Tab-separated table of C-alpha atoms in Angstrom:
chain	number	residue	atom	x	y	z
A	820	UNK	CA	10.628	-0.061	-2.606
A	821	UNK	CA	11.322	-0.297	-6.335
A	822	UNK	CA	14.358	1.878	-6.371
A	823	UNK	CA	15.773	-0.134	-3.243
A	824	UNK	CA	15.448	-3.342	-5.299
A	825	UNK	CA	17.187	-1.872	-8.283
A	826	UNK	CA	19.965	-0.502	-6.226
A	827	UNK	CA	20.477	-4.062	-4.638
A	828	UNK	CA	20.522	-5.678	-8.119
A	829	UNK	CA	23.295	-3.077	-8.706
A	830	UNK	CA	21.914	-1.456	-11.493
A	831	UNK	CA	23.411	-3.778	-13.620
A	832	UNK	CA	21.013	-3.379	-16.639
A	833	UNK	CA	19.394	-6.384	-18.456
A	834	UNK	CA	20.803	-9.505	-20.470
A	835	UNK	CA	20.753	-9.437	-24.152
A	836	UNK	CA	18.079	-12.201	-24.032
A	837	UNK	CA	16.029	-9.780	-22.031
A	838	UNK	CA	16.900	-6.824	-24.326
A	839	UNK	CA	15.479	-8.870	-27.212
A	840	UNK	CA	12.502	-10.129	-25.536
A	841	UNK	CA	11.322	-6.504	-24.340
A	842	UNK	CA	12.743	-4.448	-27.310
A	843	UNK	CA	9.209	-3.247	-28.248
A	844	UNK	CA	8.791	-2.073	-24.566
A	845	UNK	CA	12.103	-0.782	-24.289
A	846	UNK	CA	11.302	1.647	-27.026
A	847	UNK	CA	8.211	2.355	-25.804
A	848	UNK	CA	8.854	3.411	-22.168
A	849	UNK	CA	12.766	3.579	-21.992
A	850	UNK	CA	15.495	1.225	-20.380
A	851	UNK	CA	15.148	2.500	-16.990
A	852	UNK	CA	11.417	1.757	-17.049
A	853	UNK	CA	11.998	-1.802	-17.834
A	854	UNK	CA	14.706	-2.424	-15.410
A	855	UNK	CA	12.231	-1.403	-12.777
A	856	UNK	CA	9.931	-3.919	-13.958
A	857	UNK	CA	12.131	-6.622	-14.012
A	858	UNK	CA	13.292	-6.074	-10.137
A	859	UNK	CA	9.485	-5.938	-9.042
A	860	UNK	CA	7.619	-8.601	-7.294
A	861	UNK	CA	3.584	-8.612	-7.509
A	862	UNK	CA	1.018	-10.414	-5.748
A	863	UNK	CA	-1.952	-11.306	-7.396
A	864	UNK	CA	-5.252	-12.300	-5.357
A	865	UNK	CA	-8.078	-14.297	-7.454
A	866	UNK	CA	-7.510	-16.181	-10.273
A	867	UNK	CA	-11.022	-15.979	-12.176
A	868	UNK	CA	-11.506	-14.097	-15.444
A	869	UNK	CA	-10.135	-10.925	-14.343
A	870	UNK	CA	-7.278	-12.365	-12.362
A	871	UNK	CA	-6.066	-14.148	-15.884
A	872	UNK	CA	-6.086	-11.182	-17.729
A	873	UNK	CA	-4.140	-9.334	-15.504
A	874	UNK	CA	-1.740	-12.301	-15.009
A	875	UNK	CA	-1.226	-12.225	-18.667
A	876	UNK	CA	-0.357	-8.590	-19.045
A	877	UNK	CA	2.089	-8.490	-15.993
A	878	UNK	CA	3.764	-11.557	-17.402
A	879	UNK	CA	4.336	-10.484	-20.654
A	880	UNK	CA	5.280	-6.910	-19.277
A	881	UNK	CA	8.206	-8.648	-17.547
A	882	UNK	CA	8.114	-8.337	-13.778
A	883	UNK	CA	10.322	-10.241	-12.005
A	884	UNK	CA	8.089	-12.474	-10.189
A	885	UNK	CA	4.319	-12.882	-9.948
A	886	UNK	CA	2.651	-14.987	-7.324
A	887	UNK	CA	-1.004	-16.102	-7.932
A	888	UNK	CA	-2.850	-16.665	-4.574
A	889	UNK	CA	-6.238	-18.301	-4.554
A	890	UNK	CA	-7.744	-20.932	-2.459
A	891	UNK	CA	-10.907	-21.690	-4.108
A	892	UNK	CA	-11.275	-24.840	-6.637
A	893	UNK	CA	-11.835	-24.680	-10.184
A	894	UNK	CA	-15.754	-24.533	-11.174
A	895	UNK	CA	-17.017	-25.571	-14.371
A	896	UNK	CA	-18.130	-21.771	-15.330
A	897	UNK	CA	-14.545	-20.420	-14.767
A	898	UNK	CA	-13.269	-21.860	-18.097
A	899	UNK	CA	-15.812	-19.674	-19.968
A	900	UNK	CA	-13.353	-16.554	-18.959
A	901	UNK	CA	-10.262	-18.070	-17.438
A	902	UNK	CA	-8.210	-18.983	-20.484
A	903	UNK	CA	-5.100	-20.096	-18.160
A	904	UNK	CA	-7.172	-22.826	-16.937
A	905	UNK	CA	-7.083	-26.238	-19.193
A	906	UNK	CA	-10.195	-28.246	-19.865
A	907	UNK	CA	-10.634	-31.085	-17.432
A	908	UNK	CA	-9.465	-29.042	-14.294
A	909	UNK	CA	-12.602	-29.119	-12.158
A	910	UNK	CA	-11.956	-29.583	-8.685
A	911	UNK	CA	-8.359	-28.516	-8.905
A	912	UNK	CA	-7.107	-25.220	-6.970
A	913	UNK	CA	-7.521	-22.196	-9.379
A	914	UNK	CA	-3.981	-21.077	-9.005
A	915	UNK	CA	-2.307	-24.367	-9.381
A	916	UNK	CA	-4.350	-24.929	-12.448
A	917	UNK	CA	-3.198	-21.473	-14.124
A	918	UNK	CA	0.435	-22.010	-13.209
A	919	UNK	CA	1.655	-23.912	-16.497
A	920	UNK	CA	0.171	-21.737	-19.110
A	921	UNK	CA	1.058	-18.688	-17.292
A	922	UNK	CA	4.523	-19.565	-16.976
A	923	UNK	CA	4.634	-20.596	-20.590
A	924	UNK	CA	3.630	-16.823	-21.485
A	925	UNK	CA	7.231	-15.841	-20.522
A	926	UNK	CA	9.880	-18.167	-19.326
A	927	UNK	CA	12.079	-15.097	-17.841
A	928	UNK	CA	9.225	-14.329	-15.209
A	929	UNK	CA	9.114	-16.465	-11.808
A	930	UNK	CA	5.707	-17.359	-11.745
A	931	UNK	CA	4.266	-19.175	-8.516
A	932	UNK	CA	1.037	-20.416	-7.430
A	933	UNK	CA	-0.177	-20.089	-3.784
A	934	UNK	CA	-3.266	-22.137	-2.559
A	935	UNK	CA	-3.633	-20.211	0.860
A	936	UNK	CA	-6.423	-18.001	1.665
A	937	UNK	CA	-5.523	-14.144	1.689
A	938	UNK	CA	-7.595	-13.753	4.978
A	939	UNK	CA	-5.427	-16.001	6.705
A	940	UNK	CA	-1.917	-14.519	5.522
A	941	UNK	CA	-0.147	-12.459	8.064
A	942	UNK	CA	0.772	-8.685	7.716
A	943	UNK	CA	4.535	-9.792	6.967
A	944	UNK	CA	3.489	-11.822	3.947
A	945	UNK	CA	2.435	-8.812	1.784
A	946	UNK	CA	5.738	-6.817	2.607
A	947	UNK	CA	7.711	-9.143	0.230
A	948	UNK	CA	6.047	-7.643	-2.677
A	949	UNK	CA	6.018	-4.221	-4.341
A	950	UNK	CA	2.483	-4.583	-5.854
A	951	UNK	CA	-0.637	-6.355	-4.188
A	952	UNK	CA	-3.557	-6.427	-6.725
A	953	UNK	CA	-6.781	-8.141	-5.478
A	954	UNK	CA	-9.793	-9.416	-6.977
A	955	UNK	CA	-12.592	-11.477	-5.882
A	956	UNK	CA	-12.048	-10.259	-2.241
A	957	UNK	CA	-14.725	-8.857	-0.140
A	958	UNK	CA	-14.922	-5.200	1.157
A	959	UNK	CA	-13.480	-6.075	4.842
A	960	UNK	CA	-10.449	-7.980	3.002
A	961	UNK	CA	-9.899	-4.994	0.701
A	962	UNK	CA	-9.762	-2.454	3.708
A	963	UNK	CA	-7.450	-4.731	5.785
A	964	UNK	CA	-4.939	-5.404	3.029
A	965	UNK	CA	-5.054	-1.658	1.628
A	966	UNK	CA	-4.117	-0.680	5.270
A	967	UNK	CA	-1.184	-2.911	5.175
A	968	UNK	CA	-0.026	-1.740	1.827
A	969	UNK	CA	-0.407	1.906	2.705
A	970	UNK	CA	1.512	1.794	5.763
A	971	UNK	CA	4.487	-0.178	4.267
A	972	UNK	CA	4.970	1.670	1.019
A	973	UNK	CA	3.386	-1.013	-1.168
A	974	UNK	CA	1.296	-0.161	-4.353
A	975	UNK	CA	-2.338	-1.470	-3.863
A	976	UNK	CA	-4.704	-2.093	-6.559
A	977	UNK	CA	-8.188	-3.612	-6.645
A	978	UNK	CA	-10.614	-4.793	-9.339
A	979	UNK	CA	-13.811	-6.762	-10.166
A	980	UNK	CA	-15.930	-7.861	-12.801
A	981	UNK	CA	-19.710	-8.228	-12.238
A	982	UNK	CA	-21.333	-9.294	-15.501
A	983	UNK	CA	-21.150	-6.173	-17.938
A	984	UNK	CA	-19.505	-4.087	-15.120
A	985	UNK	CA	-16.216	-3.767	-13.758
A	986	UNK	CA	-13.988	-1.327	-11.717
A	987	UNK	CA	-10.330	-0.699	-10.831
A	988	UNK	CA	-9.234	1.199	-7.721
A	989	UNK	CA	-5.475	2.380	-6.949
A	990	UNK	CA	-3.841	3.378	-3.917
A	991	UNK	CA	-0.391	4.297	-4.835
A	992	UNK	CA	0.446	6.334	-1.371
A	993	UNK	CA	2.876	9.178	-2.227
A	994	UNK	CA	3.602	8.370	-6.008
A	995	UNK	CA	6.580	9.918	-7.575
A	996	UNK	CA	6.649	9.621	-11.509
A	997	UNK	CA	7.909	11.133	-14.675
A	998	UNK	CA	6.143	12.153	-17.927
A	999	UNK	CA	7.068	13.556	-21.348
A	1000	UNK	CA	6.259	17.022	-22.144
A	1001	UNK	CA	7.056	18.555	-25.728
A	1002	UNK	CA	8.121	22.299	-25.945
A	1003	UNK	CA	9.530	24.563	-28.822
A	1004	UNK	CA	13.272	24.066	-29.095
A	1005	UNK	CA	15.496	27.016	-28.961
A	1006	UNK	CA	16.914	27.349	-32.489
A	1007	UNK	CA	20.229	28.794	-33.384
A	1008	UNK	CA	19.786	31.517	-35.880
A	1009	UNK	CA	20.136	30.109	-39.532
A	1010	UNK	CA	22.819	31.527	-42.090
A	1011	UNK	CA	20.171	32.452	-44.407
A	1012	UNK	CA	16.498	33.741	-44.326
A	1013	UNK	CA	13.729	32.247	-46.246
A	1014	UNK	CA	10.620	30.084	-46.120
A	1015	UNK	CA	12.472	26.987	-45.302
A	1016	UNK	CA	14.224	28.805	-42.505
A	1017	UNK	CA	11.081	29.822	-41.068
A	1018	UNK	CA	9.757	26.299	-41.195
A	1019	UNK	CA	12.597	24.845	-39.709
A	1020	UNK	CA	12.193	27.150	-36.709
A	1021	UNK	CA	8.448	26.228	-36.461
A	1022	UNK	CA	9.250	22.423	-36.533
A	1023	UNK	CA	11.800	22.299	-34.084
A	1024	UNK	CA	10.588	20.539	-30.465
A	1025	UNK	CA	12.203	18.895	-27.986
A	1026	UNK	CA	11.206	16.126	-25.488
A	1027	UNK	CA	11.814	16.773	-21.846
A	1028	UNK	CA	10.920	14.292	-18.721
A	1029	UNK	CA	8.903	16.215	-15.963
A	1030	UNK	CA	8.617	15.030	-12.185
A	1031	UNK	CA	5.323	14.871	-10.459
A	1032	UNK	CA	4.065	13.382	-7.562
A	1033	UNK	CA	0.477	12.180	-6.676
A	1034	UNK	CA	-1.078	11.460	-3.293
A	1035	UNK	CA	-3.727	8.824	-3.139
A	1036	UNK	CA	-5.879	7.772	-0.194
A	1037	UNK	CA	-7.116	4.430	1.461
A	1038	UNK	CA	-9.640	2.242	0.090
A	1039	UNK	CA	-11.883	2.836	3.192
A	1040	UNK	CA	-11.300	6.680	2.972
A	1041	UNK	CA	-12.797	6.217	-0.739
A	1042	UNK	CA	-15.831	4.481	0.366
A	1043	UNK	CA	-16.252	6.489	3.552
A	1044	UNK	CA	-17.777	9.332	1.590
A	1045	UNK	CA	-21.251	10.028	2.770
A	1046	UNK	CA	-23.933	12.842	3.004
A	1047	UNK	CA	-23.180	13.792	6.433
A	1048	UNK	CA	-21.116	16.688	5.383
A	1049	UNK	CA	-21.797	19.328	2.622
A	1050	UNK	CA	-18.608	18.604	0.913
A	1051	UNK	CA	-19.308	14.851	0.775
A	1052	UNK	CA	-23.101	15.387	-0.355
A	1053	UNK	CA	-21.429	17.541	-3.195
A	1054	UNK	CA	-19.079	14.708	-4.024
A	1055	UNK	CA	-21.642	12.269	-4.280
A	1056	UNK	CA	-24.071	13.938	-6.297
A	1057	UNK	CA	-21.295	14.540	-8.924
A	1058	UNK	CA	-20.290	10.814	-8.711
A	1059	UNK	CA	-21.349	8.388	-11.810
A	1060	UNK	CA	-23.709	5.589	-10.791
A	1061	UNK	CA	-21.260	2.947	-11.310
A	1062	UNK	CA	-19.703	3.986	-7.753
A	1063	UNK	CA	-23.144	3.275	-6.107
A	1064	UNK	CA	-23.469	0.002	-8.328
A	1065	UNK	CA	-20.137	-1.143	-6.910
A	1066	UNK	CA	-21.394	-0.362	-3.262
A	1067	UNK	CA	-24.445	-2.596	-3.667
A	1068	UNK	CA	-22.383	-5.468	-5.171
A	1069	UNK	CA	-19.961	-5.286	-2.406
A	1070	UNK	CA	-22.490	-5.088	0.126
A	1071	UNK	CA	-24.037	-8.230	-1.625
A	1072	UNK	CA	-20.721	-10.091	-1.643
A	1073	UNK	CA	-20.043	-9.439	1.966
A	1074	UNK	CA	-23.497	-10.355	3.268
A	1075	UNK	CA	-24.058	-13.521	0.832
A	1076	UNK	CA	-20.136	-14.687	0.789
A	1077	UNK	CA	-20.279	-14.680	-3.100
A	1078	UNK	CA	-21.514	-12.966	-6.143
A	1079	UNK	CA	-24.843	-13.065	-8.061
A	1080	UNK	CA	-25.170	-16.295	-9.303
A	1081	UNK	CA	-27.109	-17.392	-12.528
A	1082	UNK	CA	-28.173	-20.480	-10.909
A	1083	UNK	CA	-30.184	-18.488	-7.990
A	1084	UNK	CA	-31.218	-15.649	-10.761
A	1085	UNK	CA	-34.550	-14.753	-9.253
A	1086	UNK	CA	-33.502	-14.973	-5.722
A	1087	UNK	CA	-30.551	-12.894	-6.114
A	1088	UNK	CA	-32.216	-10.430	-8.570
A	1089	UNK	CA	-34.704	-9.600	-5.633
A	1090	UNK	CA	-31.842	-9.410	-2.927
A	1091	UNK	CA	-29.856	-7.051	-5.305
A	1092	UNK	CA	-32.836	-4.504	-5.402
A	1093	UNK	CA	-33.252	-4.847	-1.599
A	1094	UNK	CA	-29.751	-4.038	-1.174
A	1095	UNK	CA	-29.766	-1.300	-3.431
A	1096	UNK	CA	-32.528	0.502	-1.496
A	1097	UNK	CA	-30.506	0.019	1.545
A	1098	UNK	CA	-27.073	1.197	0.339
A	1099	UNK	CA	-28.754	4.338	-1.736
A	1100	UNK	CA	-30.737	5.445	1.247
A	1101	UNK	CA	-27.651	5.208	3.680
A	1102	UNK	CA	-25.512	7.133	1.252
A	1103	UNK	CA	-28.570	9.914	1.088
A	1104	UNK	CA	-29.362	9.584	-2.485
A	1105	UNK	CA	-32.636	8.351	-4.022
A	1106	UNK	CA	-33.172	4.609	-5.028
A	1107	UNK	CA	-34.157	5.599	-8.662
A	1108	UNK	CA	-30.208	6.455	-9.061
A	1109	UNK	CA	-29.970	2.572	-10.398
A	1110	UNK	CA	-33.374	1.590	-12.158
A	1111	UNK	CA	-34.577	-1.928	-11.381
A	1112	UNK	CA	-33.183	-3.423	-14.473
A	1113	UNK	CA	-29.353	-2.908	-13.425
A	1114	UNK	CA	-29.340	-6.185	-11.574
A	1115	UNK	CA	-29.930	-8.285	-14.889
A	1116	UNK	CA	-26.544	-7.099	-16.062
A	1117	UNK	CA	-24.522	-7.935	-12.888
A	1118	UNK	CA	-24.207	-11.865	-13.144
A	1119	UNK	CA	-21.085	-13.842	-13.854
A	1120	UNK	CA	-18.154	-12.621	-15.595
A	1121	UNK	CA	-18.181	-11.322	-19.284
A	1122	UNK	CA	-15.054	-12.174	-20.886
A	1123	UNK	CA	-14.870	-9.158	-22.967
A	1124	UNK	CA	-15.550	-6.952	-19.723
A	1125	UNK	CA	-12.386	-8.767	-18.248
A	1126	UNK	CA	-10.253	-7.942	-21.243
A	1127	UNK	CA	-10.889	-4.384	-20.830
A	1128	UNK	CA	-10.865	-3.938	-17.078
A	1129	UNK	CA	-7.799	-6.257	-17.034
A	1130	UNK	CA	-5.819	-4.346	-19.836
A	1131	UNK	CA	-6.302	-1.027	-17.744
A	1132	UNK	CA	-5.551	-2.581	-14.533
A	1133	UNK	CA	-2.223	-4.227	-16.023
A	1134	UNK	CA	-1.428	-1.125	-17.618
A	1135	UNK	CA	-1.771	0.945	-14.317
A	1136	UNK	CA	0.226	-1.802	-12.214
A	1137	UNK	CA	3.301	-1.399	-15.084
A	1138	UNK	CA	2.974	2.509	-14.875
A	1139	UNK	CA	3.220	2.401	-11.154
A	1140	UNK	CA	6.192	0.107	-11.082
A	1141	UNK	CA	8.155	1.547	-13.870
A	1142	UNK	CA	7.178	5.241	-12.617
A	1143	UNK	CA	6.436	6.482	-16.004
A	1144	UNK	CA	3.313	8.322	-16.914
A	1145	UNK	CA	0.615	9.842	-14.898
A	1146	UNK	CA	-1.596	7.030	-13.045
A	1147	UNK	CA	-5.239	6.920	-12.911
A	1148	UNK	CA	-6.424	8.542	-9.716
A	1149	UNK	CA	-8.209	6.490	-8.157
A	1150	UNK	CA	-11.227	4.539	-9.834
A	1151	UNK	CA	-11.842	3.326	-13.258
A	1152	UNK	CA	-15.309	1.916	-13.847
A	1153	UNK	CA	-16.456	0.189	-17.190
A	1154	UNK	CA	-19.903	-0.243	-18.346
A	1155	UNK	CA	-19.915	-2.983	-20.818
A	1156	UNK	CA	-23.472	-2.069	-22.001
A	1157	UNK	CA	-22.304	1.218	-23.189
A	1158	UNK	CA	-18.816	0.249	-24.334
A	1159	UNK	CA	-17.217	3.058	-22.406
A	1160	UNK	CA	-15.339	3.885	-18.980
A	1161	UNK	CA	-14.790	6.782	-16.803
A	1162	UNK	CA	-12.241	7.784	-14.123
A	1163	UNK	CA	-13.546	9.057	-10.892
A	1164	UNK	CA	-11.293	10.447	-7.990
A	1165	UNK	CA	-13.107	9.953	-4.827
A	1166	UNK	CA	-11.202	11.169	-1.578
A	1167	UNK	CA	-12.010	12.896	1.548
A	1168	UNK	CA	-9.981	16.104	0.376
């Protein structure tokens, strides 16, 4: 889809103003990659703290258009992590309240706010975008939208932040990209021998662009791995605890229709512990995989965690659209307590 849009634009390059605006990025990943970005339309669902970070990164990177979709109202706690929402916006729609500051980041990007509910959007709605990125969504919505994107060749991303923990998921379908490889250059025979000539031979390196392809699985397939098969059992036993924590939190969200809230800390902590037991038993792993104190780190959004996960998520969207460099396949988990992240590939094959 990205290549089709570039062809429709006639491959006419970018304007002098754009070249000046994106000079550093063009030097980093090349003109062709920037042209692909400038031809791309992105849908971003959920404008809480993580959504604000992703929006900022994509707008500054220079996509053609970004649509921010959110049907929720601004809550007082939103302004603690959502820097695009001005003070005094409580009660307003989150996407609309974010629009002015988002547009000011880069006037060359067409930024729009949509107050609709992602659950009510028809399939055709998503086909107008090159990338769909979902945050703050239930597991059922993630499964439905990813299926639509996968069938229509649209790059799909998902992410969330729960307290000190955050994740990112990518389904790029059959994704083609290029990455740089360096190799020794074949040097011509020097006119004279000596130490200087030998050093020149060793220093000669050339950079080539290598085309590659990666296959990604659906969201429902990544979360459908269980211990019912020997291979699934082996996969789960090798998987980091962050994955199981995500399963618990998504289960909580689906059952409660919300995330764990500091206002109901005691009750939600107990619910999280009960949910942990049920989820881990269904997956065939012991409840001790997530100690009881895990629940205390899953409330609200931490601004620093939003910044890290939003940075990685924004970077992966840019890589997917520009078709430069190897993407993360397919989960990234960040633990703010440890200050470290991990990439996991969870797929049926």
